[in-house]
Short mmCIF file of N, CA and C in Angstrom, two decimals:
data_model
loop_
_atom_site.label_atom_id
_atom_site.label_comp_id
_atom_site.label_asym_id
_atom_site.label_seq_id
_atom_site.Cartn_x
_atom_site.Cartn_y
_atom_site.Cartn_z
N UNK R 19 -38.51 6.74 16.65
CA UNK R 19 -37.06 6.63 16.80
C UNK R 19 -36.50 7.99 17.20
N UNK R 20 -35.60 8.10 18.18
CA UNK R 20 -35.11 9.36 18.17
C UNK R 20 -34.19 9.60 17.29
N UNK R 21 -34.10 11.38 17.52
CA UNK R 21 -33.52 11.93 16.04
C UNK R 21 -32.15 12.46 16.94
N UNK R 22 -31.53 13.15 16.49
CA UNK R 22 -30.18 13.28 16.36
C UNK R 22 -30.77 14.61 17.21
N UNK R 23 -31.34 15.29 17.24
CA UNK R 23 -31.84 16.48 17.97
C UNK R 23 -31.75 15.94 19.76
N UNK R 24 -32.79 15.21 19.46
CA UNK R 24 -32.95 14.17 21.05
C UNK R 24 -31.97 13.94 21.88
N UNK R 25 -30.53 13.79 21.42
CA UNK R 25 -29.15 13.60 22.27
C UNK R 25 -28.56 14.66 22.41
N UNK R 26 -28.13 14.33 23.64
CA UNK R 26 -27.33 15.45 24.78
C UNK R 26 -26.27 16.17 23.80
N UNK R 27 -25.53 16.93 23.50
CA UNK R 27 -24.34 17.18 23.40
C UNK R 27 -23.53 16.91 24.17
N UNK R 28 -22.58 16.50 22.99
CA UNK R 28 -21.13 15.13 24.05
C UNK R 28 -20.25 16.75 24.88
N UNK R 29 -19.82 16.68 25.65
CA UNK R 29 -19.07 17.12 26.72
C UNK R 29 -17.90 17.70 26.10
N UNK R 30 -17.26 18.56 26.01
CA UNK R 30 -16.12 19.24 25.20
C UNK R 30 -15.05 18.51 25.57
N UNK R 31 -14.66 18.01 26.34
CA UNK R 31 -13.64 16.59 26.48
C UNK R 31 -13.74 15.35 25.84
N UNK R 32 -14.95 15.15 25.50
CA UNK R 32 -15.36 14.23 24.74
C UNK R 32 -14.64 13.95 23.67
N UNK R 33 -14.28 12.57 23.37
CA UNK R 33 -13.54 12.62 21.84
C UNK R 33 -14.52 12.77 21.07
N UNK R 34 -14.06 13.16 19.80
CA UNK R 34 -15.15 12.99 18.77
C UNK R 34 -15.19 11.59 17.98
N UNK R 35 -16.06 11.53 17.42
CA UNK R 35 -16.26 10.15 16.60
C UNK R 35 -15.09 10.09 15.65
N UNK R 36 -14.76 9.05 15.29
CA UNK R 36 -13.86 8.67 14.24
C UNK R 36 -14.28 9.13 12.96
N UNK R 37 -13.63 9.47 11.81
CA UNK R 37 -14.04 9.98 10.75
C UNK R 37 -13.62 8.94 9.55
N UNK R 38 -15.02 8.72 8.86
CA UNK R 38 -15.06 7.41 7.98
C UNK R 38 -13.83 7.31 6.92
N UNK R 39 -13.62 6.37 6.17
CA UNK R 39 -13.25 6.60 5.06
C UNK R 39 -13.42 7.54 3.68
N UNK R 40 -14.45 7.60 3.60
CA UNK R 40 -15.08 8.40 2.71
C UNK R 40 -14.88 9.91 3.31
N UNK R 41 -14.93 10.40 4.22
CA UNK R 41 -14.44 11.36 5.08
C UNK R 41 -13.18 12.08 5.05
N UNK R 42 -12.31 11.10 5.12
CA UNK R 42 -10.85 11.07 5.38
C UNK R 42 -10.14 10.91 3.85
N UNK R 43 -10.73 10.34 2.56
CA UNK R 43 -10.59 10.91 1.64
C UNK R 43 -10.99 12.16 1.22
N UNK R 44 -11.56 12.35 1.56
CA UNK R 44 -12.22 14.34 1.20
C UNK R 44 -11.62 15.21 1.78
N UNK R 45 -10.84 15.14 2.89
CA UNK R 45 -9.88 15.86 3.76
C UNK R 45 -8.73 15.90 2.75
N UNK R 46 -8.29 14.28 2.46
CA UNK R 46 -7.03 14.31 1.88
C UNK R 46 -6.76 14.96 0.25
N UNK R 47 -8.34 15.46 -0.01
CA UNK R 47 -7.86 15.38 -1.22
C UNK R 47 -8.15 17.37 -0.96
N UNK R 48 -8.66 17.79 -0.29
CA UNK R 48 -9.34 19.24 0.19
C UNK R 48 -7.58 19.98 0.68
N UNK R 49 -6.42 18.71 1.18
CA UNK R 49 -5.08 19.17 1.73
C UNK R 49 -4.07 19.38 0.15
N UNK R 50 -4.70 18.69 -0.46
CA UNK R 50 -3.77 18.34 -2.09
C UNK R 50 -4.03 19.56 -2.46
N UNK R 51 -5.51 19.92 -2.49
CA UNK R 51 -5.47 21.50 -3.15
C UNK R 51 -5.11 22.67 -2.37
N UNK R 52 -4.57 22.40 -1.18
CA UNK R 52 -4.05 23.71 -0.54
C UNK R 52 -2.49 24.08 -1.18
N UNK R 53 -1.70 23.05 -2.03
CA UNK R 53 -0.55 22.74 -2.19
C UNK R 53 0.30 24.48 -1.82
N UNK R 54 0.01 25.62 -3.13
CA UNK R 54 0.68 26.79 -2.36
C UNK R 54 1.99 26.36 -2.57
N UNK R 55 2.30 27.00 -1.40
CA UNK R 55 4.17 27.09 -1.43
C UNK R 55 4.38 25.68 -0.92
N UNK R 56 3.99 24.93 0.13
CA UNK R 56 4.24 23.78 0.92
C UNK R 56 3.57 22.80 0.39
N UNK R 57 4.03 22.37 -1.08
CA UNK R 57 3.51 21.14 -1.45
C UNK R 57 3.58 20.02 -0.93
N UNK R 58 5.12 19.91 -0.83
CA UNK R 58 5.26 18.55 -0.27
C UNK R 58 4.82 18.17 1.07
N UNK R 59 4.34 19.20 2.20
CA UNK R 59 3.81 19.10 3.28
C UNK R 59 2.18 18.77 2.90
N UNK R 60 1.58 19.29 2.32
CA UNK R 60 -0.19 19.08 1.78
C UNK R 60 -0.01 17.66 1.17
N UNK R 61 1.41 16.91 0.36
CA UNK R 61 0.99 16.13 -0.34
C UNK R 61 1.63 14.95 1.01
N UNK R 62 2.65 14.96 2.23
CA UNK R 62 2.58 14.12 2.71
C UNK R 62 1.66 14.09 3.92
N UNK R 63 0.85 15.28 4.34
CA UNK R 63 -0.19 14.43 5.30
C UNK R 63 -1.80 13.97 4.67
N UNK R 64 -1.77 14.59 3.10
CA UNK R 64 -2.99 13.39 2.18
C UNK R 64 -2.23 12.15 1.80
N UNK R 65 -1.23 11.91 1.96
CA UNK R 65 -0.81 10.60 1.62
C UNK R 65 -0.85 9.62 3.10
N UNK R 66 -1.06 10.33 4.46
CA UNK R 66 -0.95 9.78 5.68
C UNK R 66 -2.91 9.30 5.67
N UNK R 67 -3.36 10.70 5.67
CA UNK R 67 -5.30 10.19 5.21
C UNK R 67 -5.60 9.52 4.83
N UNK R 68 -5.04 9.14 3.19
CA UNK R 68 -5.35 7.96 2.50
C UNK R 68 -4.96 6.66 3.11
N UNK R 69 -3.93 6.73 3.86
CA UNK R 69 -3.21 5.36 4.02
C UNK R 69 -3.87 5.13 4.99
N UNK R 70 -4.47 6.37 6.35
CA UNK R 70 -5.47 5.79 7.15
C UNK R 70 -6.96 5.38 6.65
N UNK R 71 -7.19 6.01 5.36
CA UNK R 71 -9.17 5.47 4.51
C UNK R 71 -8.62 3.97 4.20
N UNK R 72 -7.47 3.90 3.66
CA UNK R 72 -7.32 2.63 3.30
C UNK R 72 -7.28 1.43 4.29
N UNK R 73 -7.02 1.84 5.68
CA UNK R 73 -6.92 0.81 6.49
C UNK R 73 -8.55 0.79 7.11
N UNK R 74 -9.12 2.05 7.11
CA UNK R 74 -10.23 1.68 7.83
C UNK R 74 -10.97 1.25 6.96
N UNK R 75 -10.86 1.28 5.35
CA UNK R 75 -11.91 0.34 4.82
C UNK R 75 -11.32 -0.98 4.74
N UNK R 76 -10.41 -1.55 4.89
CA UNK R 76 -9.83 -2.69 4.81
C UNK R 76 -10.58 -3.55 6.14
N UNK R 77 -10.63 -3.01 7.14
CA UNK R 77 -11.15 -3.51 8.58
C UNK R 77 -12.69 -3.70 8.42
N UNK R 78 -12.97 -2.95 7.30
CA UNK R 78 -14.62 -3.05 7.36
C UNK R 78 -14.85 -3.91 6.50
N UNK R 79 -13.82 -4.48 5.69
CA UNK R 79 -14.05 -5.44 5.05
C UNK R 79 -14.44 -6.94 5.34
N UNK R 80 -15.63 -7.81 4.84
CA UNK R 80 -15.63 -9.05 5.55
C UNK R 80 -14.40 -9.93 5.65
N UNK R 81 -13.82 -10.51 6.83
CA UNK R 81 -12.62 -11.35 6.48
C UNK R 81 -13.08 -12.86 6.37
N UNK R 82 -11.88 -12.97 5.31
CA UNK R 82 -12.10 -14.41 5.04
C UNK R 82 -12.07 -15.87 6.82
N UNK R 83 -12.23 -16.81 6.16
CA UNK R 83 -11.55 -18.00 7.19
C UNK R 83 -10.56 -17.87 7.45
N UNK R 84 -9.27 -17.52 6.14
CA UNK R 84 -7.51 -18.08 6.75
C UNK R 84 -7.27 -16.90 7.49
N UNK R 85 -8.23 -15.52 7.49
CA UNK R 85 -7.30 -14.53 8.12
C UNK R 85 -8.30 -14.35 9.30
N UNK R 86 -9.63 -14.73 10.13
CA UNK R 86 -9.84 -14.96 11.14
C UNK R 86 -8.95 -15.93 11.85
N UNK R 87 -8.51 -16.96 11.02
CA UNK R 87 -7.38 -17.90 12.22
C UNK R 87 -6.19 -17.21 12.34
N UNK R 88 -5.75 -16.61 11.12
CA UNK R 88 -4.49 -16.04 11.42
C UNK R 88 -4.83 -14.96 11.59
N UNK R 89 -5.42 -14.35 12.39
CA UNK R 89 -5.87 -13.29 13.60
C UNK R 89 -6.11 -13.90 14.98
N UNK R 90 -6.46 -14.99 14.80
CA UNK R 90 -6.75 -15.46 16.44
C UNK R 90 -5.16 -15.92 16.76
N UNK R 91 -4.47 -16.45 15.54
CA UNK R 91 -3.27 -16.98 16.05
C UNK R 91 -1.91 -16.07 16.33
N UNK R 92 -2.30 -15.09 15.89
CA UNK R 92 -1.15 -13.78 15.75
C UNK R 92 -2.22 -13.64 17.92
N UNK R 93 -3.20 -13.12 18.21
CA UNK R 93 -3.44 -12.47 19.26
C UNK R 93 -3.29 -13.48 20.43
N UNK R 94 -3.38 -14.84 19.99
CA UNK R 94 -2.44 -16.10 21.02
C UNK R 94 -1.02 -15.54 21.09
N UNK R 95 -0.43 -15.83 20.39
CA UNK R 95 1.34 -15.64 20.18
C UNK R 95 1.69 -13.91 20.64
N UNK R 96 0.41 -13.31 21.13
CA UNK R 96 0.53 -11.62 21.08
C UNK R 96 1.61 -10.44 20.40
N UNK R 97 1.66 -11.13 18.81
CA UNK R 97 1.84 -10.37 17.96
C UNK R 97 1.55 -9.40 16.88
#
């Protein structure tokens, strides 16, 4: 199997990969302890992190039946 060595380096334009949940909590909580003088700035962009860990684990979550239909039926109606 190739290893992580084996691939090119992505191109400096390149986006980078998305950063997991588990990720994006460790950021948010690494911004809480910068607090300092600008708390409320450290505490509202870990409250923006979390709210993005929370959605990307929500998506990784298996979905049920009623919310595959009411996903197909929201992207019919294109809402």
């Amino acid at each position: 199997a190739p290893s992580a060595s084996d691939r090119p380096a992505p191109a400096p334009d390149d986006p980078l990969p998305p950063l997991s949940a588990e990720e994006l909590g460790e950021i948010a909580r690494r911004w809480r302890s910068r607090a300092g003088e600008d708390e409320d700035r450290a505490d509202t962009v870990a409250q923006a992190l979390e709210s993005l860990a929370d959605h990307r684990r929500a998506a990784a979550a298996p979905r049920s039946a009623a919310r595959k239909v009411g996903e197909r039926i929201s992207a019919c109606m294109r809402i």
